[in-house]
Amino acid sequence: MPDAISSPRAANLAWFALTILCLVAGGLAYLSGAFAFARGVWVAGALPVLMALAVSIVRRLLRRDFGVDVIALLAIGGALLLGEYLAGMVICLMFATGQVLEDYAERRAQREMSALLGRAPRSASRYEGDGLMQVPAEAVAPGDRLLVRGGEVVPVDGYVDSALAVLDESALTGESLPVRRARGELVRGGVINVAAPFDLVARASAADSAYAGIVRLVAAAQRAKAPSTRLADRYALFFVLLTLAAAGAAWAVSGDVVRALAVLVVATPCPLVLAVPIAIIAGMSRCAARGIVVKSGGMLERLAQGRVLFFDKTGTLTSGRARLVALEAAADFDPAEVLRLAASLEQASPHVLAEAIVSFARQRGLRLAVPADIHEEHGAGLVGTIGKRRVAVGSHAYICGHAASADWVDGLRKRMSYEGAAGVFVAIDGKLAGALLLGDEVRLETPHALRQLRKAGIERVVMVTGDHRDVADSIGDALGVDVVLAEQAPADKLAAIEASRRHAVTIMVGDGINDAPALASADVGVAMGARGAAASSEAAGIVLLTDRLDRLAEALAIAQRTRRIALESAVAGMAMSAACMIVAAFGWLAPLAGAIVQEGIDVLVIVNALRALRAPPAAAGTPARLDPADASRLMHEHNELGSILDRIRACADRLPALADAGANIELAEVDALVRERLLAHEEDDERVLYPRLERILGGDDPLAALNRTHREIRRLARLFHRLTRDAQSLPVLPADTVRELQRILYGLDAILRLHFAQEEELYHTLAEVA
């Protein structure tokens, strides 16, 4: 709706009531024979709308902003000048009706956001001494122990300190089902406890909690400028000139000015002016319901046109948090006991890796002891007493000051460098007991999200990171991104995005302060998470309130559907109006009848635009059948690759007995077979075969498990290639290298055989479906 009637909602309802009242009152007076009074009532109802339109157009022109509402001004003014008072009143009702419908869409959008604001926690139950004290949420400090009763909102971020918590996280994540959180798991403020009371240890104050950041973002989005109507304004000048030309031609040819008025009446641009912003507002509402804050309608439109996607690695494609990924224990130590003792000692350290180790041990259900006699060397490690045992944890150099190194350490450190993992070594009673490997794991939803984004039309995926090349390539290979840009400073990220923007609409996804320049430079900046004070959230045009990358795929799908509905509504409305203009130009449609027809067109296109509020209908089913000839061909390919699997297993079996030169030749040949045959086969499956199977199977990502297996195959193949390449330069293969090569080869053999069996069963099942 144009600015002319963009007053508060109560005033809009008053305008709507006034136009109806004047239209009905004038109609009754006309039917009773009081023709002059009826005309006066209609003029009295139309003049305020005419004046408001005139003021709006002048204001827009002063801003050098040209819109299509000039047609409405001419139509209403012309109707009054030519004595078509009822037609003018109907046009006014058309505008008032459109405003009420737009208000409805805005209320739906704000309802999703206001639900977040209304759930902001106000108070907390804090343990003090032997009892509980009700305190304001702002008074909670990190380390406070709180009680969260059933039905209460969790006041701050914290860790569960009871056996179990069952939570409604829908306000933050959009997930409708309750979520179970075990002892030691992180819970974010703003979620609701839907089961028994539980204890919570505060991790942050209320102001620093995730929910407070969400509230700040939502409040800023509500204060922001109304969604852009740029999509409508692109056609404004063309449509105005077309309308004026048609009206002028009708008048010139017929000599009847009423025909020109009829053309203007049916050209009144409500379909163009209303349909686009209503659809965009509706799309923003859908995004808000899924935990996605879109700061402007123009941003939603640009997202729909995105074709190139840049991802930061840490915190975006990966979790951004250290997690224990492997535990290595010496032969005479129990791995669980090594973890328990290390985690018990790490409770005394503020280091981020210490937090990850303690959290992992608690998730395993280990009972941690209180450390004593602690001595810490910052940045290196710490030593202390756990029960009757003396334990040291830290870097390899630090541990060597407390225990002798071991033969297996060199191989482990090489593996750490390949995988980009950090190692925390553990010594117990003066002996090297093991090592804990920590890494930044790929998010569980990342592979699925990338596949969904490609389906939605993303043509090129680029991973940009400041990490070393080896680490970046490892993650990029596992995820199948198109380009990996490693060792990038913020200025380098900015340059890469600016270069991409010259060729296609570019989306940048990041979460760190160093991503802020790139987020601001991209056509669409998307920030992960809800830390309202973070520079990334401030610079981005879209913020995912929950740290789930698959929400970006949802946002893209919503944006594309919203833009499609907006274009459908605008184009269909203009086409129907153009057809009516032709009819009116020939004198077959009077101004009053044209106004009524145009009102019907308005209702149709606005109702269509409101479809963007609803979730899209389920995709139509596809025939659940694979051609038997295709199934036979695929199984034949597996049979041909079977000889390579046999070669992998044979190489692993006899590797220790081979002479060093023979071992290097055998390893190089197997490596070439794996990379040139097996990996090529798996990549072809993902690119060509799996999309066909997904269409047959239906549902949401039906081949997620098989795609996950492909990632593990690529990871093992990359490790094997690196070890094989390094072995070529060694005169003698160390025993630990031989064992690591055997471990990888046996793993590849097992996972490939299982994967082939799963695929063959799937092919056979789909080929047998009638």
Short mmCIF file of C-alpha atoms in Angstrom, two decimals, residues 174-441:
data_model
loop_
_atom_site.label_atom_id
_atom_site.label_comp_id
_atom_site.label_asym_id
_atom_site.label_seq_id
_atom_site.Cartn_x
_atom_site.Cartn_y
_atom_site.Cartn_z
CA GLY A 174 11.76 -23.61 15.45
CA GLU A 175 11.79 -27.29 16.46
CA SER A 176 8.35 -28.32 17.68
CA LEU A 177 9.37 -31.41 19.67
CA PRO A 178 10.83 -31.23 23.21
CA VAL A 179 14.61 -31.67 23.49
CA ARG A 180 16.33 -33.75 26.20
CA ARG A 181 19.52 -32.36 27.75
CA ALA A 182 21.71 -34.51 29.99
CA ARG A 183 23.95 -33.43 32.86
CA GLY A 184 26.75 -31.15 31.70
CA GLU A 185 25.04 -30.11 28.45
CA LEU A 186 24.69 -26.45 27.58
CA VAL A 187 21.21 -24.91 27.72
CA ARG A 188 20.45 -21.47 26.29
CA GLY A 189 18.35 -18.91 28.09
CA GLY A 190 14.83 -18.31 26.78
CA VAL A 191 13.82 -21.97 26.36
CA ILE A 192 11.05 -23.46 28.52
CA ASN A 193 11.30 -26.35 30.97
CA VAL A 194 8.43 -28.69 30.04
CA ALA A 195 9.11 -31.44 32.58
CA ALA A 196 10.41 -31.85 36.13
CA PRO A 197 12.48 -29.11 37.82
CA PHE A 198 16.23 -29.22 37.25
CA ASP A 199 19.32 -27.42 38.51
CA LEU A 200 21.31 -25.13 36.24
CA VAL A 201 24.80 -23.68 36.73
CA ALA A 202 24.89 -20.25 35.09
CA ARG A 203 27.47 -19.84 32.34
CA ALA A 204 26.79 -16.16 31.62
CA SER A 205 24.83 -13.24 32.96
CA ALA A 206 21.38 -12.46 31.54
CA ALA A 207 22.77 -9.62 29.42
CA ASP A 208 25.48 -11.85 27.93
CA SER A 209 23.25 -14.88 27.30
CA ALA A 210 22.22 -15.95 23.83
CA TYR A 211 18.57 -15.04 24.36
CA ALA A 212 19.43 -11.44 25.22
CA GLY A 213 21.27 -11.23 21.91
CA ILE A 214 18.20 -12.57 20.12
CA VAL A 215 16.00 -9.96 21.81
CA ARG A 216 18.34 -7.18 20.69
CA LEU A 217 18.34 -8.45 17.11
CA VAL A 218 14.57 -8.82 16.99
CA ALA A 219 14.00 -5.37 18.49
CA ALA A 220 16.34 -3.88 15.90
CA ALA A 221 14.53 -5.72 13.09
CA GLN A 222 11.17 -4.39 14.31
CA ARG A 223 12.52 -0.83 14.39
CA ALA A 224 13.97 -1.18 10.91
CA LYS A 225 12.45 0.36 7.81
CA ALA A 226 9.44 -1.44 6.34
CA PRO A 227 10.26 -4.05 3.67
CA SER A 228 11.44 -2.61 0.41
CA THR A 229 9.06 -2.49 -2.55
CA ARG A 230 11.89 -2.22 -5.08
CA LEU A 231 10.44 -5.15 -6.97
CA ALA A 232 7.25 -3.11 -7.58
CA ASP A 233 9.00 0.16 -8.28
CA ARG A 234 11.04 -1.39 -11.09
CA TYR A 235 7.85 -1.58 -13.15
CA ALA A 236 6.38 1.73 -11.95
CA LEU A 237 7.57 4.07 -14.71
CA PHE A 238 6.76 1.60 -17.48
CA PHE A 239 3.27 0.92 -16.12
CA VAL A 240 2.46 4.62 -15.57
CA LEU A 241 3.57 5.55 -19.10
CA LEU A 242 1.61 2.62 -20.57
CA THR A 243 -1.52 3.64 -18.65
CA LEU A 244 -1.30 7.32 -19.60
CA ALA A 245 -0.68 6.41 -23.24
CA ALA A 246 -3.68 4.08 -23.31
CA ALA A 247 -5.92 6.63 -21.61
CA GLY A 248 -4.77 9.40 -23.92
CA ALA A 249 -5.26 7.25 -27.01
CA ALA A 250 -8.76 6.26 -25.93
CA TRP A 251 -9.68 9.92 -25.42
CA ALA A 252 -8.06 11.07 -28.67
CA VAL A 253 -9.67 8.41 -30.84
CA SER A 254 -13.15 8.48 -29.29
CA GLY A 255 -13.32 12.09 -28.15
CA ASP A 256 -14.89 10.81 -24.92
CA VAL A 257 -12.95 11.73 -21.77
CA VAL A 258 -14.98 9.18 -19.78
CA ARG A 259 -13.19 6.41 -21.66
CA ALA A 260 -9.86 7.82 -20.50
CA LEU A 261 -11.18 7.83 -16.94
CA ALA A 262 -12.31 4.20 -17.28
CA VAL A 263 -8.79 3.24 -18.39
CA LEU A 264 -7.28 5.00 -15.37
CA VAL A 265 -9.76 3.33 -13.01
CA VAL A 266 -8.98 -0.23 -14.14
CA ALA A 267 -5.26 0.60 -14.13
CA THR A 268 -5.28 1.64 -10.46
CA PRO A 269 -2.10 -0.15 -9.32
CA CYS A 270 -3.12 -1.99 -6.17
CA PRO A 271 -1.93 -5.38 -7.52
CA LEU A 272 1.54 -3.94 -8.08
CA VAL A 273 1.69 -1.69 -5.02
CA LEU A 274 0.21 -4.13 -2.50
CA ALA A 275 1.04 -7.64 -3.67
CA VAL A 276 4.82 -7.25 -3.53
CA PRO A 277 5.21 -5.85 0.01
CA ILE A 278 2.53 -8.19 1.37
CA ALA A 279 4.32 -11.22 -0.08
CA ILE A 280 7.68 -10.00 1.25
CA ILE A 281 6.28 -9.33 4.71
CA ALA A 282 4.71 -12.79 4.67
CA GLY A 283 8.04 -14.34 3.70
CA MET A 284 9.78 -12.53 6.54
CA SER A 285 7.13 -13.91 8.88
CA ARG A 286 7.83 -17.45 7.68
CA CYS A 287 11.54 -16.89 8.28
CA ALA A 288 10.93 -15.53 11.78
CA ALA A 289 8.88 -18.63 12.62
CA ARG A 290 11.91 -20.76 11.72
CA GLY A 291 14.39 -18.75 13.80
CA ILE A 292 15.70 -16.58 10.95
CA VAL A 293 15.76 -12.78 11.33
CA VAL A 294 15.70 -10.98 7.97
CA LYS A 295 16.46 -7.31 8.47
CA SER A 296 14.81 -6.00 5.29
CA GLY A 297 12.61 -7.08 2.44
CA GLY A 298 15.30 -6.14 -0.06
CA MET A 299 17.65 -8.59 1.66
CA LEU A 300 15.08 -11.37 1.29
CA GLU A 301 14.76 -10.59 -2.40
CA ARG A 302 18.54 -10.65 -2.95
CA LEU A 303 18.82 -13.93 -1.06
CA ALA A 304 16.38 -15.48 -3.53
CA GLN A 305 18.71 -14.50 -6.38
CA GLY A 306 21.91 -15.83 -4.76
CA ARG A 307 24.08 -18.10 -6.91
CA VAL A 308 27.54 -18.08 -5.25
CA LEU A 309 27.95 -19.03 -1.59
CA PHE A 310 30.99 -18.17 0.54
CA PHE A 311 31.40 -19.93 3.89
CA ASP A 312 33.77 -19.19 6.68
CA LYS A 313 35.01 -22.53 8.04
CA THR A 314 35.32 -22.19 11.80
CA GLY A 315 31.97 -21.81 13.51
CA THR A 316 30.05 -22.03 10.25
CA LEU A 317 30.81 -25.24 8.39
CA THR A 318 32.31 -26.58 11.60
CA SER A 319 31.03 -26.24 15.15
CA GLY A 320 33.71 -23.70 16.08
CA ARG A 321 34.27 -25.45 19.38
CA ALA A 322 37.00 -27.90 20.34
CA ARG A 323 35.69 -31.44 20.76
CA LEU A 324 37.49 -34.62 21.71
CA VAL A 325 37.69 -36.67 18.52
CA ALA A 326 40.09 -39.44 19.52
CA LEU A 327 41.64 -40.96 22.62
CA GLU A 328 44.97 -42.77 22.38
CA ALA A 329 46.20 -44.75 25.39
CA ALA A 330 49.49 -46.56 25.95
CA ALA A 331 49.33 -50.35 26.09
CA ASP A 332 49.32 -50.61 29.88
CA PHE A 333 46.70 -47.92 30.57
CA ASP A 334 42.91 -48.07 30.43
CA PRO A 335 41.60 -45.39 28.02
CA ALA A 336 38.62 -44.51 30.22
CA GLU A 337 40.86 -44.05 33.26
CA VAL A 338 43.25 -41.85 31.26
CA LEU A 339 40.28 -39.66 30.28
CA ARG A 340 38.88 -39.55 33.82
CA LEU A 341 42.17 -38.51 35.41
CA ALA A 342 42.92 -35.93 32.70
CA ALA A 343 39.44 -34.41 32.93
CA SER A 344 39.60 -34.31 36.73
CA LEU A 345 42.80 -32.30 36.57
CA GLU A 346 41.55 -30.07 33.71
CA GLN A 347 38.71 -28.85 35.94
CA ALA A 348 41.28 -26.52 37.46
CA SER A 349 42.25 -24.95 34.12
CA PRO A 350 40.43 -22.07 32.37
CA HIS A 351 41.76 -23.14 28.95
CA VAL A 352 39.17 -23.76 26.21
CA LEU A 353 40.59 -27.24 25.52
CA ALA A 354 40.22 -28.07 29.21
CA GLU A 355 36.52 -27.20 29.03
CA ALA A 356 36.08 -29.51 26.04
CA ILE A 357 37.82 -32.42 27.82
CA VAL A 358 35.78 -31.99 31.00
CA SER A 359 32.53 -31.76 29.01
CA PHE A 360 33.33 -34.92 27.03
CA ALA A 361 34.17 -36.88 30.18
CA ARG A 362 30.88 -35.84 31.77
CA GLN A 363 28.97 -36.89 28.67
CA ARG A 364 30.61 -40.31 29.01
CA GLY A 365 29.26 -40.48 32.58
CA LEU A 366 32.68 -40.51 34.27
CA ARG A 367 32.83 -39.43 37.92
CA LEU A 368 35.45 -36.72 38.18
CA ALA A 369 37.53 -36.19 41.31
CA VAL A 370 38.64 -32.92 42.87
CA PRO A 371 42.29 -32.16 42.02
CA ALA A 372 44.82 -31.07 44.63
CA ASP A 373 48.37 -29.67 44.75
CA ILE A 374 47.99 -28.04 41.32
CA HIS A 375 50.78 -26.26 39.50
CA GLU A 376 50.03 -24.69 36.12
CA GLU A 377 52.36 -23.31 33.49
CA HIS A 378 50.12 -21.06 31.42
CA GLY A 379 49.95 -22.04 27.77
CA ALA A 380 51.85 -25.29 28.35
CA GLY A 381 50.06 -27.56 30.85
CA LEU A 382 49.44 -28.34 34.49
CA VAL A 383 50.25 -31.03 37.04
CA GLY A 384 48.35 -32.10 40.12
CA THR A 385 47.26 -34.96 42.36
CA ILE A 386 44.08 -36.95 41.74
CA GLY A 387 43.51 -39.29 44.65
CA LYS A 388 46.82 -41.06 45.09
CA ARG A 389 48.05 -40.52 41.53
CA ARG A 390 50.23 -37.73 40.15
CA VAL A 391 48.85 -36.54 36.81
CA ALA A 392 50.22 -34.09 34.25
CA VAL A 393 48.43 -32.85 31.12
CA GLY A 394 49.60 -30.47 28.41
CA SER A 395 51.67 -30.16 25.28
CA HIS A 396 54.16 -32.86 24.31
CA ALA A 397 57.09 -30.63 25.26
CA TYR A 398 55.57 -29.97 28.68
CA ILE A 399 54.82 -33.64 29.33
CA CYS A 400 58.37 -34.62 28.39
CA GLY A 401 59.41 -32.77 31.53
CA HIS A 402 57.34 -35.21 33.60
CA ALA A 403 57.67 -38.48 31.64
CA ALA A 404 59.74 -40.08 28.90
CA SER A 405 58.29 -39.98 25.38
CA ALA A 406 57.23 -43.13 23.50
CA ASP A 407 57.68 -44.56 20.00
CA TRP A 408 54.04 -44.02 19.02
CA VAL A 409 54.16 -40.26 19.64
CA ASP A 410 55.81 -39.32 16.32
CA GLY A 411 53.12 -41.06 14.29
CA LEU A 412 50.41 -39.51 16.38
CA ARG A 413 51.83 -36.01 15.98
CA LYS A 414 52.01 -36.51 12.21
CA ARG A 415 48.37 -37.60 12.21
CA MET A 416 47.49 -34.50 14.21
CA SER A 417 49.11 -32.26 11.61
CA TYR A 418 47.24 -34.00 8.77
CA GLU A 419 43.86 -33.65 10.47
CA GLY A 420 44.42 -30.21 11.99
CA ALA A 421 43.85 -31.60 15.48
CA ALA A 422 45.26 -30.37 18.77
CA GLY A 423 46.83 -32.88 21.14
CA VAL A 424 46.74 -32.90 24.93
CA PHE A 425 49.21 -35.49 26.26
CA VAL A 426 48.71 -37.20 29.61
CA ALA A 427 51.34 -38.53 32.02
CA ILE A 428 50.38 -40.63 35.05
CA ASP A 429 52.86 -41.35 37.85
CA GLY A 430 55.81 -40.44 35.64
CA LYS A 431 54.75 -42.50 32.60
CA LEU A 432 53.31 -41.29 29.29
CA ALA A 433 49.79 -42.72 29.50
CA GLY A 434 48.10 -41.39 26.36
CA ALA A 435 46.94 -38.41 24.38
CA LEU A 436 43.62 -36.70 23.77
CA LEU A 437 43.04 -35.41 20.23
CA LEU A 438 40.73 -32.42 19.92
CA GLY A 439 39.45 -30.90 16.74
CA ASP A 440 36.83 -28.63 15.26
CA GLU A 441 34.32 -31.11 13.86
#
